[in-house]
């Protein structure tokens, strides 16, 4: 059967979409290829959030097409994801070797189209149409593969965005907000738990807007909090995370959920974008600096060890030195645990792209470097403060940095590397933090703190055989 390689750019939503396509193709008898070399089908799942991400995917496709010209059986090449949605047929016109362009609401059609193209029933497919209930289609997961089974999983709960921040292309690439149903999501989480998954991350473009139209507020609880409660009730699940939210989604009900729901991990990703009220207004973010700071205070009051991370854009049109200083001072004030810093990139059709006073590139670079140095200093202090403490981690598998060691994550989402083995996979264990590196902790298991194992899934009897 043909083999497929999918290269994913961008966010967790894209990773999840790629997994769903891979699972769908596997179920049809396709094989998954570990790389593009020798693959019969190569798909690039693209990101449009900045121009850089688009250019990377375009040049990758040019390389693939170029290499294909020297092959007896060149692979079938396709684009999917946000750039496929926003550029559509143009991608196939610019690069005639591209035979599939699959929009964000058509992900579930990938296997049908690939079948048709490989069988010669179609020569080229470009499908970027809208489709009702397409949010329900991202549900297939790759089957667990032996001892390497995943401990964590992504679950797509909604699609689209209605916020229309002036810099952002996402409402054009992902469409209007549409949510899945709570029973559907809970069924998916139950299925994952039966395969050994112990932590889920609920995904959406503005995940906190889940169910805004579909689930009316009930006893003061939004649709999203109703969903969190339903997922909390799934037996055998240990942790719940979600991304990416919008600060406006953190009402009292969600803040309260952090104190109330034992499985909701103590980490809030709160994209602030800027510390200047002038810019926040022009970005159409819908909150002020003061409201944001108030939200951080309330969240931190729910837990001693509440991590707060953020996204920041530098060089938004018209950003003055003073605006930028406001961003620096906000970062100091919040002392973020981590921040992703983005250089502003004009996106087609967005209001910010035609705003006056663009910031010169060298100034963007300079501000980026200054902010990065500050964020690194703040984050490093947080990591250092954990040395000597005992933390609970969920063991995910061999360390990606050093395969002779194992790694897990704390509830507040920090990676801890420790001398573990396969028998630890999928277990909550307590480790003492011995030292801190850049964004990594190194720990030693605190043996007495080992949690009793959850009843083993029959295919993994070794899970019962844990050390005392
Ligand atoms: N330029 C730079 N960064 C952007 N982001 C979104 N759009 C742009 C843009 N046009 C950043 C925001 C968002 C993150 C996912 O990407 O910070 O939170």
Short mmCIF file of C-alpha atoms and ligand atoms in Angstrom, two decimals:
data_model
loop_
_atom_site.label_atom_id
_atom_site.label_comp_id
_atom_site.label_asym_id
_atom_site.label_seq_id
_atom_site.Cartn_x
_atom_site.Cartn_y
_atom_site.Cartn_z
CA UNK A 1 0.00 0.00 0.00
CA UNK A 2 1.18 3.58 -0.60
CA UNK A 3 3.11 5.36 2.12
CA UNK A 4 2.39 8.87 3.36
CA UNK A 5 4.49 11.53 5.05
CA UNK A 6 2.89 14.60 6.62
CA UNK A 7 5.03 17.57 7.63
CA UNK A 8 3.33 19.90 10.08
CA UNK A 9 3.99 23.61 10.53
CA UNK A 10 2.54 25.87 13.22
CA UNK A 11 0.26 25.25 16.15
CA UNK A 12 -1.12 22.30 18.13
CA UNK A 13 -4.36 22.48 16.12
CA UNK A 14 -2.33 21.67 13.03
CA UNK A 15 -0.58 18.81 14.80
CA UNK A 16 -3.94 17.43 15.76
CA UNK A 17 -5.30 17.79 12.19
CA UNK A 18 -2.24 15.98 10.83
CA UNK A 19 -2.77 13.16 13.27
CA UNK A 20 -6.41 12.85 12.24
CA UNK A 21 -5.42 12.63 8.55
CA UNK A 22 -2.70 10.08 9.34
CA UNK A 23 -5.17 7.96 11.33
CA UNK A 24 -7.69 8.13 8.51
CA UNK A 25 -5.13 7.04 5.91
CA UNK A 26 -3.84 4.25 8.15
CA UNK A 27 -7.38 2.93 8.51
CA UNK A 28 -7.57 2.79 4.70
CA UNK A 29 -4.45 0.63 4.55
CA UNK A 30 -1.86 3.33 3.82
CA UNK A 31 1.48 3.15 5.62
CA UNK A 32 2.98 6.10 7.48
CA UNK A 33 6.45 7.03 6.33
CA UNK A 34 8.95 8.40 8.91
CA UNK A 35 10.26 10.93 6.36
CA UNK A 36 9.55 12.32 2.91
CA UNK A 37 12.20 10.04 1.37
CA UNK A 38 10.55 7.24 -0.50
CA UNK A 39 7.04 8.32 0.50
CA UNK A 40 4.33 7.98 -2.17
CA UNK A 41 2.36 10.91 -0.80
CA UNK A 42 3.82 14.02 0.88
CA UNK A 43 1.48 16.51 2.52
CA UNK A 44 2.52 19.83 4.01
CA UNK A 45 0.14 20.99 6.74
CA UNK A 46 0.72 24.73 6.67
CA UNK A 47 0.54 27.76 8.95
CA UNK A 48 -0.36 31.33 7.89
CA UNK A 49 0.04 33.23 11.12
CA UNK A 50 3.23 34.92 9.89
CA UNK A 51 4.71 35.28 6.44
CA UNK A 52 7.82 33.39 7.52
CA UNK A 53 5.78 30.24 8.17
CA UNK A 54 4.20 30.46 4.71
CA UNK A 55 7.53 30.99 2.98
CA UNK A 56 9.04 27.98 4.74
CA UNK A 57 6.27 25.71 3.46
CA UNK A 58 6.39 27.16 -0.05
CA UNK A 59 10.14 26.63 -0.37
CA UNK A 60 9.80 23.13 1.07
CA UNK A 61 7.23 22.36 -1.62
CA UNK A 62 9.52 23.77 -4.32
CA UNK A 63 12.28 21.44 -3.13
CA UNK A 64 9.94 18.45 -3.12
CA UNK A 65 8.69 19.27 -6.62
CA UNK A 66 12.24 19.79 -7.85
CA UNK A 67 13.41 16.47 -6.41
CA UNK A 68 10.35 14.74 -7.91
CA UNK A 69 11.42 15.73 -11.42
CA UNK A 70 14.39 13.36 -11.09
CA UNK A 71 12.38 10.44 -9.73
CA UNK A 72 10.76 7.60 -11.70
CA UNK A 73 7.71 7.78 -9.50
CA UNK A 74 7.51 11.28 -8.03
CA UNK A 75 5.36 11.50 -4.91
CA UNK A 76 1.87 12.94 -4.89
CA UNK A 77 2.29 16.41 -3.36
CA UNK A 78 -0.34 18.30 -1.42
CA UNK A 79 -0.92 21.33 0.78
CA UNK A 80 -3.38 21.35 3.62
CA UNK A 81 -4.08 23.71 6.55
CA UNK A 82 -4.29 27.46 6.89
CA UNK A 83 -2.20 28.49 3.87
CA UNK A 84 -4.08 26.00 1.69
CA UNK A 85 -7.27 27.71 2.85
CA UNK A 86 -6.10 31.28 2.33
CA UNK A 87 -4.18 30.86 -0.94
CA UNK A 88 -6.28 28.08 -2.44
CA UNK A 89 -5.97 27.39 -6.14
CA UNK A 90 -3.07 29.85 -6.45
CA UNK A 91 -0.81 27.28 -4.80
CA UNK A 92 -1.51 24.76 -7.54
CA UNK A 93 -1.14 27.37 -10.25
CA UNK A 94 2.24 28.53 -8.93
CA UNK A 95 3.53 24.98 -8.49
CA UNK A 96 1.85 22.63 -10.99
CA UNK A 97 3.25 19.54 -9.24
CA UNK A 98 0.89 20.32 -6.36
CA UNK A 99 -2.08 18.05 -6.97
CA UNK A 100 -4.01 18.50 -3.75
CA UNK A 101 -4.98 21.71 -1.93
CA UNK A 102 -7.14 20.92 1.06
CA UNK A 103 -8.79 23.68 3.11
CA UNK A 104 -9.24 23.67 6.87
CA UNK A 105 -12.86 22.49 6.75
CA UNK A 106 -12.04 19.58 4.43
CA UNK A 107 -9.38 17.76 6.41
CA UNK A 108 -11.61 14.68 6.78
CA UNK A 109 -11.82 14.38 2.97
CA UNK A 110 -8.05 13.83 2.63
CA UNK A 111 -8.18 10.03 2.24
CA UNK A 112 -10.97 10.12 -0.38
CA UNK A 113 -9.13 12.66 -2.48
CA UNK A 114 -5.77 10.91 -2.17
CA UNK A 115 -7.40 7.62 -3.24
CA UNK A 116 -8.87 9.37 -6.30
CA UNK A 117 -5.61 11.08 -7.24
CA UNK A 118 -3.50 7.93 -6.89
CA UNK A 119 -6.01 5.91 -8.91
CA UNK A 120 -6.00 8.58 -11.64
CA UNK A 121 -9.71 9.30 -11.23
CA UNK A 122 -8.77 12.96 -10.69
CA UNK A 123 -5.70 14.89 -11.79
CA UNK A 124 -5.89 17.71 -9.29
CA UNK A 125 -8.14 18.57 -6.36
CA UNK A 126 -8.57 22.01 -4.83
CA UNK A 127 -11.24 22.04 -2.13
CA UNK A 128 -11.39 24.97 0.25
CA UNK A 129 -15.17 25.21 0.62
CA UNK A 130 -16.94 25.65 3.93
CA UNK A 131 -18.62 22.58 5.33
CA UNK A 132 -21.32 22.41 8.00
CA UNK A 133 -20.25 20.47 11.12
CA UNK A 134 -16.67 20.08 9.90
CA UNK A 135 -15.66 20.69 13.53
CA UNK A 136 -17.00 17.20 14.33
CA UNK A 137 -14.69 15.53 11.84
CA UNK A 138 -11.40 15.83 13.73
CA UNK A 139 -11.83 12.78 15.96
CA UNK A 140 -9.59 9.95 14.70
CA UNK A 141 -6.43 9.22 16.67
CA UNK A 142 -3.48 7.07 15.71
CA UNK A 143 -3.76 3.68 17.37
CA UNK A 144 -1.51 3.11 20.39
CA UNK A 145 1.64 1.34 19.28
CA UNK A 146 2.82 -1.15 21.95
CA UNK A 147 4.83 0.15 24.89
CA UNK A 148 5.37 3.43 23.08
CA UNK A 149 1.75 4.37 23.63
CA UNK A 150 1.08 8.06 24.18
CA UNK A 151 0.26 9.25 27.68
CA UNK A 152 -1.02 12.63 26.50
CA UNK A 153 -3.36 13.51 23.66
CA UNK A 154 -4.86 16.51 21.93
CA UNK A 155 -8.63 16.74 21.53
CA UNK A 156 -10.04 19.28 19.10
CA UNK A 157 -13.20 20.75 20.65
CA UNK A 158 -14.02 23.71 18.43
CA UNK A 159 -12.87 25.50 15.30
CA UNK A 160 -12.76 29.06 14.07
CA UNK A 161 -12.55 32.47 15.66
CA UNK A 162 -14.89 35.48 15.83
CA UNK A 163 -12.56 37.86 17.66
CA UNK A 164 -11.02 39.52 14.60
CA UNK A 165 -7.88 40.90 16.19
CA UNK A 166 -6.61 43.39 13.64
CA UNK A 167 -3.27 41.59 13.10
CA UNK A 168 -4.63 38.08 12.73
CA UNK A 169 -5.40 35.98 9.68
CA UNK A 170 -7.00 33.10 11.59
CA UNK A 171 -10.67 34.15 11.17
CA UNK A 172 -10.05 33.99 7.41
CA UNK A 173 -8.32 30.61 7.48
CA UNK A 174 -10.36 28.81 10.13
CA UNK A 175 -13.76 30.43 9.66
CA UNK A 176 -16.46 31.24 12.22
CA UNK A 177 -16.52 29.70 15.69
CA UNK A 178 -18.13 26.26 15.67
CA UNK A 179 -18.17 23.84 18.60
CA UNK A 180 -18.54 20.09 18.93
CA UNK A 181 -20.99 18.63 21.42
CA UNK A 182 -20.02 17.80 25.01
CA UNK A 183 -21.09 14.10 24.77
CA UNK A 184 -19.01 13.70 21.62
CA UNK A 185 -15.91 15.15 23.24
CA UNK A 186 -16.39 13.11 26.41
CA UNK A 187 -16.72 9.94 24.33
CA UNK A 188 -13.43 10.74 22.61
CA UNK A 189 -11.69 11.35 25.94
CA UNK A 190 -13.07 8.04 27.29
CA UNK A 191 -11.73 6.23 24.25
CA UNK A 192 -8.30 7.79 24.72
CA UNK A 193 -8.23 6.89 28.42
CA UNK A 194 -9.09 3.27 27.56
CA UNK A 195 -5.90 3.28 25.46
CA UNK A 196 -3.72 4.54 28.31
CA UNK A 197 -3.92 8.31 27.85
CA UNK A 198 -3.90 10.16 31.18
CA UNK A 199 -3.75 13.79 30.13
CA UNK A 200 -5.73 15.60 27.46
CA UNK A 201 -5.25 19.07 26.01
CA UNK A 202 -8.48 20.54 24.70
CA UNK A 203 -7.83 22.51 21.54
CA UNK A 204 -9.46 25.35 19.67
CA UNK A 205 -8.51 28.67 18.07
CA UNK A 206 -10.21 30.39 21.02
CA UNK A 207 -10.86 27.39 23.17
CA UNK A 208 -12.50 29.42 25.93
CA UNK A 209 -15.27 30.40 23.50
CA UNK A 210 -16.35 26.77 23.33
CA UNK A 211 -20.13 26.37 23.14
CA UNK A 212 -20.94 30.07 23.35
CA UNK A 213 -23.94 29.63 21.09
CA UNK A 214 -24.63 25.94 21.63
CA UNK A 215 -24.55 25.83 25.45
CA UNK A 216 -26.31 28.63 27.34
CA UNK A 217 -24.80 29.73 30.66
CA UNK A 218 -26.02 27.32 33.34
CA UNK A 219 -25.79 28.20 37.04
CA UNK A 220 -23.23 30.86 36.14
CA UNK A 221 -21.12 28.42 34.14
CA UNK A 222 -20.17 28.97 30.51
CA UNK A 223 -20.27 26.18 27.95
CA UNK A 224 -16.51 25.80 28.31
CA UNK A 225 -16.69 25.32 32.07
CA UNK A 226 -19.58 22.87 31.59
CA UNK A 227 -17.30 20.90 29.28
CA UNK A 228 -14.40 21.02 31.77
CA UNK A 229 -16.71 19.57 34.43
CA UNK A 230 -17.80 16.77 32.10
CA UNK A 231 -14.18 15.91 31.25
CA UNK A 232 -13.19 16.11 34.93
CA UNK A 233 -15.69 13.29 35.53
CA UNK A 234 -13.93 10.92 33.12
CA UNK A 235 -12.53 8.13 35.26
CA UNK A 236 -8.89 7.27 34.78
CA UNK A 237 -8.00 10.71 33.40
CA UNK A 238 -5.48 12.59 35.56
CA UNK A 239 -5.00 15.95 33.94
CA UNK A 240 -6.78 18.45 31.73
CA UNK A 241 -5.10 21.29 29.82
CA UNK A 242 -6.44 23.62 27.15
CA UNK A 243 -5.10 25.95 24.48
CA UNK A 244 -5.29 28.54 23.07
CA UNK A 245 -7.56 30.76 25.15
CA UNK A 246 -8.35 34.47 25.04
CA UNK A 247 -8.14 36.51 28.26
CA UNK A 248 -11.78 37.56 27.77
CA UNK A 249 -12.74 33.90 28.27
CA UNK A 250 -11.52 33.84 31.89
CA UNK A 251 -14.71 34.75 33.70
CA UNK A 252 -15.23 34.05 37.40
CA UNK A 253 -16.53 30.58 36.47
CA UNK A 254 -13.30 29.58 34.72
CA UNK A 255 -11.05 31.15 37.36
CA UNK A 256 -13.05 29.28 39.98
CA UNK A 257 -12.65 26.04 38.02
CA UNK A 258 -8.88 26.14 38.63
CA UNK A 259 -9.49 25.97 42.36
CA UNK A 260 -12.34 23.47 42.12
CA UNK A 261 -11.50 20.92 39.42
CA UNK A 262 -8.73 18.64 40.65
CA UNK A 263 -7.66 17.57 37.16
CA UNK A 264 -7.36 21.04 35.68
CA UNK A 265 -3.60 21.66 35.53
CA UNK A 266 -2.25 24.89 37.07
CA UNK A 267 -1.15 26.57 33.91
CA UNK A 268 -2.86 29.46 32.17
CA UNK A 269 -1.63 30.54 28.77
CA UNK A 270 -2.84 34.14 28.56
CA UNK A 271 -1.82 35.80 25.28
CA UNK A 272 -1.40 39.47 26.14
CA UNK A 273 0.13 40.69 22.82
CA UNK A 274 1.07 44.12 24.27
CA UNK A 275 1.33 45.99 27.56
CA UNK A 276 0.11 49.27 26.06
CA UNK A 277 -3.59 50.15 26.21
CA UNK A 278 -3.26 52.19 23.02
CA UNK A 279 -2.00 49.16 21.16
CA UNK A 280 -4.41 46.72 22.79
CA UNK A 281 -7.22 48.91 21.50
CA UNK A 282 -5.80 49.10 17.98
CA UNK A 283 -5.27 45.35 18.04
CA UNK A 284 -8.93 44.90 19.00
CA UNK A 285 -8.07 42.69 21.94
CA UNK A 286 -11.03 43.64 24.12
CA UNK A 287 -9.19 44.16 27.47
CA UNK A 288 -6.94 46.73 29.09
CA UNK A 289 -3.58 46.27 30.78
CA UNK A 290 -5.25 46.74 34.16
CA UNK A 291 -7.90 44.10 33.49
CA UNK A 292 -5.24 41.70 32.31
CA UNK A 293 -3.15 42.25 35.46
CA UNK A 294 -6.24 41.78 37.59
CA UNK A 295 -6.92 38.47 35.85
CA UNK A 296 -3.37 37.26 36.52
CA UNK A 297 -3.74 38.17 40.21
CA UNK A 298 -7.01 36.25 40.47
CA UNK A 299 -5.60 33.19 38.74
CA UNK A 300 -2.51 33.15 40.93
CA UNK A 301 -4.74 33.37 43.99
CA UNK A 302 -6.27 29.99 43.08
CA UNK A 303 -2.97 28.09 43.40
CA UNK A 304 0.45 28.73 44.85
CA UNK A 305 2.17 27.25 41.81
CA UNK A 306 0.04 28.68 38.99
CA UNK A 307 2.13 29.15 35.82
CA UNK A 308 1.22 32.03 33.54
CA UNK A 309 2.61 32.11 30.00
CA UNK A 310 1.87 34.45 27.13
CA UNK A 311 2.25 35.52 23.51
CA UNK A 312 3.58 38.98 22.66
CA UNK A 313 3.85 40.78 19.32
CA UNK A 314 6.66 43.31 18.86
CA UNK A 315 6.56 45.94 16.14
CA UNK A 316 2.81 46.22 15.66
CA UNK A 317 2.17 49.25 13.36
CA UNK A 318 2.61 52.50 15.24
CA UNK A 319 4.29 50.88 18.28
CA UNK A 320 6.24 53.69 19.96
CA UNK A 321 9.16 53.39 22.36
CA UNK A 322 6.69 54.20 25.11
CA UNK A 323 4.29 51.43 24.03
CA UNK A 324 7.16 48.99 24.00
CA UNK A 325 8.31 50.11 27.46
CA UNK A 326 4.78 49.38 28.68
CA UNK A 327 5.17 45.82 27.37
CA UNK A 328 8.50 45.44 29.17
CA UNK A 329 7.06 46.73 32.42
CA UNK A 330 4.03 44.45 32.14
CA UNK A 331 6.34 41.46 31.73
CA UNK A 332 8.29 42.48 34.85
CA UNK A 333 5.08 42.96 36.76
CA UNK A 334 3.57 39.61 35.80
CA UNK A 335 6.92 37.74 35.84
CA UNK A 336 5.76 35.34 33.16
CA UNK A 337 6.83 31.72 33.41
CA UNK A 338 7.40 31.71 29.66
CA UNK A 339 6.50 33.87 26.69
CA UNK A 340 6.46 33.40 22.93
CA UNK A 341 7.56 36.57 21.19
CA UNK A 342 6.47 37.24 17.61
CA UNK A 343 7.77 39.88 15.23
CA UNK A 344 4.77 41.57 13.66
CA UNK A 345 4.12 40.28 10.15
CA UNK A 346 1.50 42.00 7.94
CA UNK A 347 -1.17 39.52 6.84
CA UNK A 348 -3.33 40.02 3.78
CA UNK A 349 -6.88 41.27 4.32
CA UNK A 350 -6.22 42.16 7.97
CA UNK A 351 -6.90 45.75 9.12
CA UNK A 352 -3.43 46.14 10.70
CA UNK A 353 -1.74 45.50 7.35
CA UNK A 354 -2.86 48.93 6.15
CA UNK A 355 -2.34 50.84 9.41
CA UNK A 356 0.06 53.80 9.29
CA UNK A 357 3.56 54.04 10.78
CA UNK A 358 4.99 50.58 10.26
CA UNK A 359 7.92 49.89 12.58
CA UNK A 360 11.24 49.59 10.73
CA UNK A 361 12.65 46.06 10.66
CA UNK A 362 15.85 46.90 12.55
CA UNK A 363 13.81 48.39 15.38
CA UNK A 364 11.62 45.27 15.46
CA UNK A 365 14.79 43.16 15.76
CA UNK A 366 16.14 45.35 18.54
CA UNK A 367 12.90 45.24 20.53
CA UNK A 368 12.64 41.49 19.99
CA UNK A 369 16.13 40.97 21.41
CA UNK A 370 15.47 43.19 24.43
CA UNK A 371 12.19 41.48 25.23
CA UNK A 372 13.66 38.02 24.75
CA UNK A 373 16.49 38.80 27.19
CA UNK A 374 13.95 39.95 29.77
CA UNK A 375 11.69 36.91 29.31
CA UNK A 376 14.65 34.55 29.60
CA UNK A 377 15.78 36.22 32.80
CA UNK A 378 12.29 36.02 34.34
CA UNK A 379 11.72 32.42 33.25
CA UNK A 380 15.11 31.28 34.43
CA UNK A 381 14.46 32.72 37.89
CA UNK A 382 11.23 30.69 38.05
CA UNK A 383 13.01 27.50 37.10
CA UNK A 384 15.80 28.12 39.62
CA UNK A 385 13.25 28.68 42.37
CA UNK A 386 12.05 25.10 41.95
CA UNK A 387 15.43 23.53 42.73
CA UNK A 388 15.16 21.50 45.93
CA UNK A 389 11.38 21.21 45.70
CA UNK A 390 9.43 17.99 45.15
CA UNK A 391 7.03 18.08 42.23
CA UNK A 392 4.51 15.66 40.75
CA UNK A 393 5.13 14.67 37.16
CA UNK A 394 3.22 12.58 34.66
CA UNK A 395 5.81 10.42 32.89
CA UNK A 396 5.44 10.69 29.11
CA UNK A 397 8.33 8.55 27.82
CA UNK A 398 12.03 8.69 26.92
CA UNK A 399 13.50 12.18 27.00
CA UNK A 400 13.66 13.90 23.64
CA UNK A 401 16.99 15.41 24.67
CA UNK A 402 18.62 12.27 26.06
CA UNK A 403 17.05 8.90 25.22
CA UNK A 404 18.73 7.13 28.14
CA UNK A 405 16.57 9.20 30.49
CA UNK A 406 12.87 9.67 30.86
CA UNK A 407 10.78 12.79 30.98
CA UNK A 408 7.50 13.98 32.35
CA UNK A 409 5.73 17.24 32.97
CA UNK A 410 4.74 19.01 36.14
CA UNK A 411 1.15 20.15 36.50
CA UNK A 412 2.32 23.67 35.69
CA UNK A 413 3.75 22.35 32.41
CA UNK A 414 7.50 22.17 32.97
CA UNK A 415 9.54 19.33 31.54
CA UNK A 416 11.43 17.27 34.11
CA UNK A 417 14.12 14.80 33.00
CA UNK A 418 14.95 11.99 35.42
CA UNK A 419 16.58 8.53 35.46
CA UNK A 420 13.45 6.52 34.68
CA UNK A 421 12.45 3.56 32.58
CA UNK A 422 9.52 2.17 30.59
CA UNK A 423 7.77 1.03 33.76
CA UNK A 424 7.30 4.67 34.74
CA UNK A 425 5.47 5.60 31.55
CA UNK A 426 1.95 6.82 32.20
CA UNK A 427 2.43 7.13 35.96
CA UNK A 428 2.26 10.09 38.26
CA UNK A 429 5.43 10.15 40.29
CA UNK A 430 7.03 12.62 42.63
CA UNK A 431 10.53 13.81 41.89
CA UNK A 432 12.89 16.09 43.71
CA UNK A 433 14.24 18.83 41.46
CA UNK A 434 18.05 18.61 41.57
CA UNK A 435 18.92 21.36 39.12
CA UNK A 436 17.42 23.64 36.49
CA UNK A 437 18.57 24.15 32.92
CA UNK A 438 17.09 26.48 30.33
CA UNK A 439 13.40 25.50 30.33
CA UNK A 440 14.13 22.02 31.71
CA UNK A 441 14.31 20.64 35.22
CA UNK A 442 16.40 17.62 36.23
CA UNK A 443 15.00 15.45 38.96
CA UNK A 444 15.45 12.37 41.07
CA UNK A 445 12.45 10.18 41.85
CA UNK A 446 11.24 10.55 45.40
CA UNK A 447 10.51 6.83 45.68
CA UNK A 448 8.02 6.95 48.53
CA UNK A 449 5.78 9.29 46.60
CA UNK A 450 5.00 6.82 43.83
CA UNK A 451 1.28 6.77 43.14
CA UNK A 452 -0.49 3.41 42.92
CA UNK A 453 -1.00 2.47 39.26
CA UNK A 454 -4.36 2.83 37.64
CA UNK A 455 -5.83 -0.62 36.79
CA UNK A 456 -3.78 -1.78 33.84
CA UNK A 457 -5.17 -1.93 30.34
CA UNK A 458 -4.95 -5.67 29.56
CA UNK A 459 -2.39 -5.22 26.76
CA UNK A 460 0.06 -3.64 29.18
CA UNK A 461 0.29 -6.05 32.14
CA UNK A 462 3.74 -4.68 32.99
CA UNK A 463 2.04 -1.57 34.36
CA UNK A 464 1.13 -3.49 37.49
CA UNK A 465 4.71 -4.45 38.19
CA UNK A 466 5.91 -1.21 39.67
CA UNK A 467 8.57 -0.87 42.34
CA UNK A 468 7.39 -0.37 45.91
N1 LIG B 1 2.31 38.87 13.21
C1 LIG B 1 3.02 38.40 14.25
N2 LIG B 1 2.51 37.58 15.17
C2 LIG B 1 1.24 37.20 15.04
N3 LIG B 1 0.46 36.39 15.78
C3 LIG B 1 -0.75 36.31 15.22
N4 LIG B 1 -0.79 37.06 14.10
C4 LIG B 1 0.44 37.64 13.98
C5 LIG B 1 1.01 38.52 13.03
N5 LIG B 1 0.31 39.00 12.00
C6 LIG B 1 0.93 35.76 17.03
C7 LIG B 1 0.06 36.19 18.21
C8 LIG B 1 -0.71 34.93 18.53
C9 LIG B 1 0.28 33.87 18.13
C10 LIG B 1 -0.27 32.51 17.93
O1 LIG B 1 0.81 34.37 16.92
O2 LIG B 1 0.89 36.52 19.30
O3 LIG B 1 -1.10 34.84 19.88
#
